[in-house]
Short mmCIF file of C-alpha atoms and ligand atoms in Angstrom, two decimals:
data_model
loop_
_atom_site.label_atom_id
_atom_site.label_comp_id
_atom_site.label_asym_id
_atom_site.label_seq_id
_atom_site.Cartn_x
_atom_site.Cartn_y
_atom_site.Cartn_z
CA UNK A 1 0.00 0.00 0.00
CA UNK A 2 2.72 2.46 1.03
CA UNK A 3 4.89 1.89 -2.03
CA UNK A 4 1.80 2.02 -4.23
CA UNK A 5 1.14 5.52 -2.94
CA UNK A 6 4.68 6.61 -3.83
CA UNK A 7 4.23 5.13 -7.31
CA UNK A 8 0.89 6.86 -7.72
CA UNK A 9 2.48 10.22 -6.83
CA UNK A 10 5.34 9.59 -9.27
CA UNK A 11 2.88 8.86 -12.05
CA UNK A 12 1.07 12.18 -11.64
CA UNK A 13 4.16 14.34 -11.05
CA UNK A 14 5.03 15.18 -14.70
CA UNK A 15 1.53 16.61 -15.19
CA UNK A 16 1.68 18.44 -11.86
CA UNK A 17 5.07 19.88 -12.80
CA UNK A 18 3.58 21.25 -16.05
CA UNK A 19 0.70 22.80 -14.10
CA UNK A 20 3.10 24.32 -11.56
CA UNK A 21 4.99 25.92 -14.45
CA UNK A 22 1.72 27.26 -15.85
CA UNK A 23 0.98 28.82 -12.43
CA UNK A 24 4.47 30.38 -12.25
CA UNK A 25 3.88 32.03 -15.64
CA UNK A 26 1.03 34.07 -14.10
CA UNK A 27 2.48 37.10 -12.23
CA UNK A 28 -0.06 37.01 -9.39
CA UNK A 29 1.59 39.77 -7.35
CA UNK A 30 -0.95 40.67 -4.67
CA UNK A 31 0.99 43.79 -3.59
CA UNK A 32 0.52 45.36 -7.03
CA UNK A 33 -2.99 46.80 -7.57
CA UNK A 34 -2.23 46.77 -11.32
CA UNK A 35 -1.86 42.97 -11.17
CA UNK A 36 -5.36 42.32 -9.77
CA UNK A 37 -6.36 40.69 -13.07
CA UNK A 38 -3.39 38.31 -12.82
CA UNK A 39 -4.28 37.34 -9.24
CA UNK A 40 -7.77 36.52 -10.50
CA UNK A 41 -6.40 34.60 -13.48
CA UNK A 42 -4.21 32.60 -11.12
CA UNK A 43 -7.21 31.84 -8.85
CA UNK A 44 -9.20 30.73 -11.90
CA UNK A 45 -6.45 28.37 -12.99
CA UNK A 46 -6.19 26.89 -9.48
CA UNK A 47 -9.98 26.38 -9.44
CA UNK A 48 -9.87 24.68 -12.84
CA UNK A 49 -7.05 22.35 -11.77
CA UNK A 50 -8.90 21.16 -8.67
CA UNK A 51 -12.16 20.82 -10.58
CA UNK A 52 -10.34 18.57 -13.05
CA UNK A 53 -8.80 16.68 -10.12
CA UNK A 54 -12.31 15.61 -9.22
CA UNK A 55 -13.37 18.03 -6.47
CA UNK A 56 -17.15 17.77 -6.20
CA UNK A 57 -17.32 21.42 -5.21
CA UNK A 58 -15.01 24.27 -6.21
CA UNK A 59 -15.63 27.93 -5.45
CA UNK A 60 -13.83 31.19 -6.07
CA UNK A 61 -14.47 33.26 -2.97
CA UNK A 62 -13.45 36.59 -1.51
CA UNK A 63 -14.64 38.95 1.17
CA UNK A 64 -14.92 42.68 0.60
CA UNK A 65 -11.57 44.31 -0.06
CA UNK A 66 -9.87 40.92 -0.31
CA UNK A 67 -8.23 38.93 -3.10
CA UNK A 68 -9.82 35.84 -4.69
CA UNK A 69 -9.26 32.56 -2.86
CA UNK A 70 -10.12 29.07 -4.07
CA UNK A 71 -11.99 26.50 -2.00
CA UNK A 72 -12.17 22.94 -3.35
CA UNK A 73 -14.02 20.41 -1.22
CA UNK A 74 -14.28 16.66 -1.01
CA UNK A 75 -16.79 15.73 1.72
CA UNK A 76 -15.51 13.23 4.31
CA UNK A 77 -16.44 9.58 3.79
CA UNK A 78 -18.66 8.45 6.70
CA UNK A 79 -16.73 8.32 9.99
CA UNK A 80 -13.58 9.80 8.52
CA UNK A 81 -11.92 13.08 9.53
CA UNK A 82 -11.55 16.16 7.33
CA UNK A 83 -8.15 17.63 6.48
CA UNK A 84 -7.75 21.24 5.33
CA UNK A 85 -4.86 21.71 2.91
CA UNK A 86 -3.74 25.34 2.77
CA UNK A 87 -1.43 27.12 0.33
CA UNK A 88 -1.42 30.54 -1.31
CA UNK A 89 -1.39 31.33 -5.02
CA UNK A 90 -0.26 34.96 -4.79
CA UNK A 91 3.43 35.85 -4.94
CA UNK A 92 5.90 38.53 -3.92
CA UNK A 93 6.91 41.17 -6.49
CA UNK A 94 9.89 39.97 -8.53
CA UNK A 95 12.18 42.89 -7.66
CA UNK A 96 14.57 43.87 -10.43
CA UNK A 97 13.92 41.26 -13.18
CA UNK A 98 17.42 41.85 -14.62
CA UNK A 99 19.00 40.55 -11.40
CA UNK A 100 17.40 37.10 -11.98
CA UNK A 101 19.49 34.52 -13.83
CA UNK A 102 16.42 33.65 -15.92
CA UNK A 103 13.22 35.79 -16.05
CA UNK A 104 11.12 35.47 -12.86
CA UNK A 105 7.91 34.40 -14.58
CA UNK A 106 9.52 31.94 -16.99
CA UNK A 107 10.04 28.66 -15.14
CA UNK A 108 13.47 27.11 -15.75
CA UNK A 109 15.18 24.02 -14.35
CA UNK A 110 18.83 24.06 -13.32
CA UNK A 111 20.65 21.41 -11.30
CA UNK A 112 17.54 19.78 -9.92
CA UNK A 113 15.82 23.00 -8.94
CA UNK A 114 12.87 24.73 -10.60
CA UNK A 115 13.42 28.50 -10.75
CA UNK A 116 10.73 31.18 -10.90
CA UNK A 117 8.75 33.53 -8.68
CA UNK A 118 6.38 31.41 -6.61
CA UNK A 119 8.16 28.14 -7.52
CA UNK A 120 8.65 27.58 -3.78
CA UNK A 121 6.51 30.23 -2.05
CA UNK A 122 3.88 29.03 -2.41
CA UNK A 123 2.72 27.73 -5.76
CA UNK A 124 4.64 24.59 -4.75
CA UNK A 125 2.08 24.24 -1.94
CA UNK A 126 -0.82 24.45 -4.39
CA UNK A 127 0.92 21.93 -6.67
CA UNK A 128 1.66 19.50 -3.80
CA UNK A 129 -2.03 19.44 -2.80
CA UNK A 130 -2.94 18.88 -6.45
CA UNK A 131 -0.46 15.99 -6.72
CA UNK A 132 -1.94 14.28 -3.68
CA UNK A 133 -5.52 14.51 -4.91
CA UNK A 134 -4.54 13.26 -8.35
CA UNK A 135 -2.55 10.41 -6.82
CA UNK A 136 -5.77 9.31 -5.09
CA UNK A 137 -7.61 9.52 -8.41
CA UNK A 138 -9.79 12.31 -7.01
CA UNK A 139 -11.04 10.08 -4.19
CA UNK A 140 -9.05 10.85 -1.04
CA UNK A 141 -9.52 8.54 1.98
CA UNK A 142 -10.54 11.48 4.20
CA UNK A 143 -12.58 14.63 3.68
CA UNK A 144 -10.37 17.25 2.04
CA UNK A 145 -10.78 21.00 1.75
CA UNK A 146 -8.16 22.76 -0.33
CA UNK A 147 -7.89 26.45 0.51
CA UNK A 148 -5.65 28.49 -1.80
CA UNK A 149 -5.43 32.05 -0.47
CA UNK A 150 -4.70 35.03 -2.72
CA UNK A 151 -3.30 37.61 -0.33
CA UNK A 152 -0.78 35.94 1.97
CA UNK A 153 2.11 37.99 0.65
CA UNK A 154 0.42 41.22 1.76
CA UNK A 155 -0.19 39.93 5.29
CA UNK A 156 -3.60 38.23 4.74
CA UNK A 157 -5.59 41.42 5.49
CA UNK A 158 -9.03 39.81 5.12
CA UNK A 159 -8.20 36.28 6.31
CA UNK A 160 -9.89 36.79 9.69
CA UNK A 161 -13.12 37.90 8.00
CA UNK A 162 -12.82 35.07 5.48
CA UNK A 163 -12.41 32.40 8.17
CA UNK A 164 -15.43 33.80 9.95
CA UNK A 165 -17.66 34.02 6.87
CA UNK A 166 -16.76 30.55 5.55
CA UNK A 167 -16.18 28.85 8.88
CA UNK A 168 -18.50 25.93 8.12
CA UNK A 169 -16.91 25.24 4.74
CA UNK A 170 -13.42 25.38 6.24
CA UNK A 171 -13.98 23.37 9.42
CA UNK A 172 -11.49 20.50 9.70
CA UNK A 173 -9.91 18.12 12.20
CA UNK A 174 -6.41 18.67 10.83
CA UNK A 175 -5.06 21.78 9.13
CA UNK A 176 -1.97 21.46 6.92
CA UNK A 177 -0.33 24.80 6.16
CA UNK A 178 2.19 23.96 3.44
CA UNK A 179 3.99 27.30 3.38
CA UNK A 180 7.08 26.91 5.55
CA UNK A 181 10.51 25.44 4.84
CA UNK A 182 12.56 22.36 5.62
CA UNK A 183 15.64 22.89 7.82
CA UNK A 184 17.86 21.55 5.03
CA UNK A 185 17.53 19.75 1.73
CA UNK A 186 16.42 16.15 2.24
CA UNK A 187 15.29 16.67 5.85
CA UNK A 188 11.59 17.25 6.49
CA UNK A 189 10.66 20.02 8.92
CA UNK A 190 7.58 20.68 10.98
CA UNK A 191 7.50 24.32 12.07
CA UNK A 192 6.29 24.42 15.66
CA UNK A 193 7.32 27.90 16.72
CA UNK A 194 7.02 31.25 15.04
CA UNK A 195 8.07 34.63 16.34
CA UNK A 196 5.72 37.60 16.41
CA UNK A 197 6.37 41.12 15.23
CA UNK A 198 5.79 44.56 16.74
CA UNK A 199 7.54 47.26 14.75
CA UNK A 200 7.51 51.00 15.41
CA UNK A 201 8.83 54.36 14.29
CA UNK A 202 10.53 56.35 17.05
CA UNK A 203 10.95 60.08 16.58
CA UNK A 204 13.28 62.31 18.59
CA UNK A 205 12.95 66.11 18.74
CA UNK A 206 15.58 68.26 20.41
CA UNK A 207 15.37 71.77 18.90
CA UNK A 208 12.69 74.01 17.42
CA UNK A 209 14.81 74.35 14.28
CA UNK A 210 18.29 73.63 12.98
CA UNK A 211 21.03 75.88 14.37
CA UNK A 212 24.73 76.48 13.65
CA UNK A 213 26.77 73.60 15.01
CA UNK A 214 29.68 75.89 15.86
CA UNK A 215 27.63 78.53 17.60
CA UNK A 216 25.44 76.09 19.59
CA UNK A 217 27.14 72.65 19.52
CA UNK A 218 28.61 71.57 22.81
CA UNK A 219 25.68 72.89 24.83
CA UNK A 220 22.61 72.22 22.68
CA UNK A 221 21.95 68.53 21.87
CA UNK A 222 21.17 67.45 18.32
CA UNK A 223 18.40 64.98 17.59
CA UNK A 224 20.49 62.51 15.60
CA UNK A 225 23.10 62.01 18.32
CA UNK A 226 20.28 61.66 20.85
CA UNK A 227 18.54 59.09 18.62
CA UNK A 228 21.78 57.09 18.25
CA UNK A 229 22.24 57.01 22.03
CA UNK A 230 18.63 55.99 22.50
CA UNK A 231 18.86 53.18 19.92
CA UNK A 232 22.07 51.98 21.57
CA UNK A 233 20.13 51.28 24.79
CA UNK A 234 18.03 48.61 23.04
CA UNK A 235 20.82 46.00 23.43
CA UNK A 236 23.23 45.06 26.18
CA UNK A 237 26.98 44.81 25.63
CA UNK A 238 26.73 41.26 24.13
CA UNK A 239 23.77 42.09 21.95
CA UNK A 240 21.03 40.67 24.18
CA UNK A 241 17.80 42.64 23.94
CA UNK A 242 17.65 45.09 26.85
CA UNK A 243 13.93 45.94 26.76
CA UNK A 244 12.42 44.78 30.03
CA UNK A 245 9.16 42.86 29.98
CA UNK A 246 9.56 40.91 26.73
CA UNK A 247 8.95 37.17 26.99
CA UNK A 248 11.43 34.36 26.31
CA UNK A 249 10.30 30.84 25.37
CA UNK A 250 12.02 27.57 26.39
CA UNK A 251 15.01 26.82 24.14
CA UNK A 252 14.17 24.52 21.20
CA UNK A 253 15.76 21.04 21.07
CA UNK A 254 16.98 21.46 17.48
CA UNK A 255 20.15 23.48 17.04
CA UNK A 256 21.69 25.36 14.21
CA UNK A 257 25.43 24.76 13.69
CA UNK A 258 27.34 28.04 13.98
CA UNK A 259 29.36 27.63 10.79
CA UNK A 260 26.21 27.00 8.79
CA UNK A 261 24.44 29.95 10.35
CA UNK A 262 27.36 32.28 9.64
CA UNK A 263 27.49 31.19 6.01
CA UNK A 264 23.72 31.48 5.49
CA UNK A 265 23.58 34.90 7.14
CA UNK A 266 26.54 36.13 5.07
CA UNK A 267 28.39 37.34 8.19
CA UNK A 268 31.76 38.93 7.47
CA UNK A 269 35.00 37.59 8.97
CA UNK A 270 35.53 38.71 12.54
CA UNK A 271 31.89 39.77 13.09
CA UNK A 272 30.54 38.29 16.34
CA UNK A 273 27.18 36.67 16.96
CA UNK A 274 24.67 38.68 18.96
CA UNK A 275 23.04 37.55 22.19
CA UNK A 276 23.45 34.44 24.29
CA UNK A 277 22.20 30.85 24.42
CA UNK A 278 22.07 28.41 21.51
CA UNK A 279 21.69 29.92 18.05
CA UNK A 280 18.27 28.28 17.68
CA UNK A 281 17.18 29.86 20.98
CA UNK A 282 18.36 33.27 19.85
CA UNK A 283 16.46 32.94 16.58
CA UNK A 284 13.26 31.24 17.66
CA UNK A 285 12.82 31.51 21.42
CA UNK A 286 14.05 35.02 22.24
CA UNK A 287 13.07 38.49 21.12
CA UNK A 288 15.22 40.34 18.59
CA UNK A 289 15.50 44.07 18.02
CA UNK A 290 16.86 45.58 14.81
CA UNK A 291 17.01 49.15 13.55
CA UNK A 292 15.76 48.98 9.97
CA UNK A 293 15.97 52.58 8.79
CA UNK A 294 16.74 56.14 9.85
CA UNK A 295 15.33 59.38 8.38
CA UNK A 296 17.80 62.20 8.73
CA UNK A 297 19.97 64.53 6.64
CA UNK A 298 21.97 62.72 3.95
CA UNK A 299 25.74 63.00 4.12
CA UNK A 300 25.77 64.68 0.70
CA UNK A 301 23.34 67.34 1.96
CA UNK A 302 24.97 67.94 5.35
CA UNK A 303 25.79 71.48 6.47
CA UNK A 304 27.23 72.54 9.82
CA UNK A 305 23.82 72.43 11.43
CA UNK A 306 22.54 70.71 14.57
CA UNK A 307 19.70 68.46 13.46
CA UNK A 308 16.39 69.26 15.21
CA UNK A 309 14.51 65.99 14.49
CA UNK A 310 15.44 62.43 13.52
CA UNK A 311 13.55 59.17 13.42
CA UNK A 312 14.15 55.46 13.06
CA UNK A 313 12.13 52.36 12.24
CA UNK A 314 12.68 49.65 14.83
CA UNK A 315 11.61 46.04 14.36
CA UNK A 316 10.96 43.89 17.41
CA UNK A 317 10.52 40.13 16.86
CA UNK A 318 8.65 38.51 19.73
CA UNK A 319 9.22 35.11 21.28
CA UNK A 320 6.41 32.54 21.33
CA UNK A 321 4.23 33.24 24.35
CA UNK A 322 4.55 37.01 24.13
CA UNK A 323 1.64 39.35 23.47
CA UNK A 324 2.17 42.06 20.84
CA UNK A 325 0.10 44.67 22.69
CA UNK A 326 2.09 44.13 25.89
CA UNK A 327 5.34 44.19 23.92
CA UNK A 328 4.31 47.47 22.31
CA UNK A 329 3.89 49.01 25.76
CA UNK A 330 7.18 47.60 27.06
CA UNK A 331 9.06 48.90 24.05
CA UNK A 332 7.41 52.36 24.16
CA UNK A 333 8.19 52.70 27.89
CA UNK A 334 11.80 51.71 27.26
CA UNK A 335 12.21 54.31 24.52
CA UNK A 336 10.64 57.06 26.61
CA UNK A 337 12.54 56.14 29.79
CA UNK A 338 15.94 55.98 28.08
CA UNK A 339 15.77 59.18 26.07
CA UNK A 340 18.99 61.10 26.78
CA UNK A 341 19.15 64.76 27.72
CA UNK A 342 15.42 65.26 28.08
CA UNK A 343 14.74 65.16 24.32
CA UNK A 344 11.14 64.60 23.24
CA UNK A 345 10.31 61.09 22.07
CA UNK A 346 7.21 59.86 20.24
CA UNK A 347 6.61 56.26 19.29
CA UNK A 348 4.22 55.18 16.52
CA UNK A 349 3.24 51.54 16.26
CA UNK A 350 3.50 49.92 12.82
CA UNK A 351 3.26 46.22 11.85
CA UNK A 352 1.98 43.68 14.32
CA UNK A 353 1.93 39.89 14.21
CA UNK A 354 1.33 37.37 16.95
CA UNK A 355 3.94 34.77 17.79
CA UNK A 356 2.80 31.19 17.89
CA UNK A 357 3.92 27.97 19.52
CA UNK A 358 2.38 24.62 18.58
CA UNK A 359 2.15 21.77 21.06
CA UNK A 360 2.94 18.94 18.64
CA UNK A 361 1.15 16.21 20.61
CA UNK A 362 -1.67 13.95 19.56
CA UNK A 363 -2.69 11.61 16.74
CA UNK A 364 -2.39 14.14 13.90
CA UNK A 365 1.24 14.87 14.84
CA UNK A 366 1.98 11.15 15.18
CA UNK A 367 0.41 10.66 11.74
CA UNK A 368 2.66 13.42 10.35
CA UNK A 369 5.80 11.89 11.89
CA UNK A 370 4.99 8.52 10.34
CA UNK A 371 4.08 10.02 6.96
CA UNK A 372 7.18 12.20 6.60
CA UNK A 373 9.49 9.40 7.79
CA UNK A 374 8.12 7.13 5.07
CA UNK A 375 8.39 9.77 2.38
CA UNK A 376 11.82 11.24 3.13
CA UNK A 377 13.43 8.25 4.84
CA UNK A 378 14.37 10.62 7.68
CA UNK A 379 12.79 11.73 10.93
CA UNK A 380 10.65 14.86 10.89
CA UNK A 381 12.54 17.70 12.59
CA UNK A 382 10.42 19.91 14.80
CA UNK A 383 11.91 23.34 14.51
CA UNK A 384 11.20 27.04 14.62
CA UNK A 385 11.10 29.97 12.30
CA UNK A 386 12.39 33.36 13.39
CA UNK A 387 9.94 35.12 11.12
CA UNK A 388 6.22 35.69 11.48
CA UNK A 389 3.41 33.87 9.65
CA UNK A 390 0.37 35.74 10.96
CA UNK A 391 -2.12 33.33 9.38
CA UNK A 392 -1.09 30.50 11.71
CA UNK A 393 -2.54 32.35 14.68
CA UNK A 394 -5.65 33.23 12.62
CA UNK A 395 -6.34 29.54 11.91
CA UNK A 396 -5.68 28.61 15.53
CA UNK A 397 -8.16 31.24 16.71
CA UNK A 398 -10.82 30.16 14.23
CA UNK A 399 -10.40 26.40 14.82
CA UNK A 400 -9.05 25.91 18.35
CA UNK A 401 -9.67 22.15 18.33
CA UNK A 402 -7.93 21.40 15.04
CA UNK A 403 -4.34 20.11 14.93
CA UNK A 404 -2.22 22.56 12.94
CA UNK A 405 0.68 21.18 10.90
CA UNK A 406 2.97 23.84 9.41
CA UNK A 407 4.86 21.95 6.69
CA UNK A 408 7.00 22.57 3.64
CA UNK A 409 6.09 21.66 0.07
CA UNK A 410 9.79 20.97 -0.47
CA UNK A 411 11.14 24.49 0.07
CA UNK A 412 14.48 24.54 1.90
CA UNK A 413 16.85 27.18 3.26
CA UNK A 414 18.27 27.79 -0.21
CA UNK A 415 14.94 28.45 -1.91
CA UNK A 416 15.33 32.25 -1.62
CA UNK A 417 11.64 32.93 -1.15
CA UNK A 418 10.89 36.68 -1.61
CA UNK A 419 14.32 37.18 -3.23
CA UNK A 420 15.76 36.88 -6.72
CA UNK A 421 16.32 33.41 -8.20
CA UNK A 422 13.62 31.78 -6.05
CA UNK A 423 13.70 28.02 -6.60
CA UNK A 424 12.26 24.69 -5.52
CA UNK A 425 14.36 21.52 -5.10
CA UNK A 426 12.45 19.01 -7.22
CA UNK A 427 13.52 15.93 -5.23
CA UNK A 428 12.09 17.36 -2.02
CA UNK A 429 8.99 18.52 -3.84
CA UNK A 430 8.38 14.86 -4.70
CA UNK A 431 9.11 13.84 -1.09
CA UNK A 432 6.67 16.45 0.17
CA UNK A 433 3.92 15.24 -2.18
CA UNK A 434 4.48 11.63 -1.09
CA UNK A 435 4.50 12.70 2.58
CA UNK A 436 1.20 14.53 2.23
CA UNK A 437 -0.37 11.55 0.44
CA UNK A 438 0.78 9.30 3.31
CA UNK A 439 -0.52 11.82 5.81
CA UNK A 440 -4.06 11.52 4.44
CA UNK A 441 -3.81 7.72 4.69
CA UNK A 442 -2.44 7.95 8.25
CA UNK A 443 -5.22 10.36 9.23
CA UNK A 444 -7.83 8.02 7.77
CA UNK A 445 -6.57 5.10 9.86
CA UNK A 446 -5.89 7.15 13.01
CA UNK A 447 -9.52 8.25 12.83
CA UNK A 448 -10.43 7.15 16.35
CA UNK A 449 -8.13 9.74 17.83
CA UNK A 450 -9.90 12.60 16.14
CA UNK A 451 -13.38 12.33 17.55
ZN1 LIG B 1 4.29 31.92 1.55
#
């Protein structure tokens, strides 16, 4: 039975690969209002593919102000659970097309990887779900709802409303979010912790207007020096975050070898790591503060003038277990309390995203461990992601009883999602399709645990 499933996936893969390439050719950039027609065209193609894969019911849905999503449903056979398979069909903008080795919307294979915008993030997810349903000949052993979102890359602005409006259609025992990455090529990963985000813009005012730096410097403070001193208080000497009141989660069991981390981060020789604890703990279980931008006078435009106002954008990544609203307060208090020389400080909140930790216990997680082991021939690694995937918390809120599996459709650390030369390793794409097919079989037989 198990080998038959692998064979069935292999048989459908050439067709799925062609359909994935067709999807990549559609520039469904949700951030570009001018590409709205392409996002719709991409949704229509996804709907057509699942209709042809035998879905008894396929709908193109959106809530007001949102982008078109596709819902394809196979009702559960009697007594069987329902599995929701999520992916998104919108993509990031390509950036400068000339900096791609081959054009972003023309799929190309090189050295076992398929290149193109969306090849990994996350048209691979759509294609993996398609492969699984085709491998089952359109008759999966459990109820299946495929949900292909069209606005993930702009932060899923209407996902909450969508989950509420279509709650009944989306209800499931197990939710598979195939939009994360494997820790390395050939090793399957289950993402069980995600950091949150609470960014802000801090503005410092010191003078009513610019004044001569010779006539007034030495006694009157300038805003830029004050801002630099203020930003310097955000970390301790070793680079640990110095804002009091931010949460830290227990350190993850998986670790990240230092050499590999240094190479992947592109750290220059002699540059030290920030913070303390294992690298995985620093990335996934602790907060991180980074200054992303500063608005001030450009060097080319500088005159001998004390600067009256300067501002910076500060990103704060939050550990699982933290609350963005509380973190916002802690960070604002820190910035106000540490302002040097009595300068005036205002803090404006910007992006927000909740962190999330998944307790990977129960039959659905056991089913996933068995399924991924069979497909990849390696144990599933439970690991974290330092970034934020806000939709995970949205699904958890909407369906508190469902088991949430954040998986990869084959994407690895080298897939360069959101960057130039995005690519998908085709061997792991096959493994991911086989794993998901096994997962449905495991869920069907582990049925008793779900009800
Ligand atoms: Zn994605």
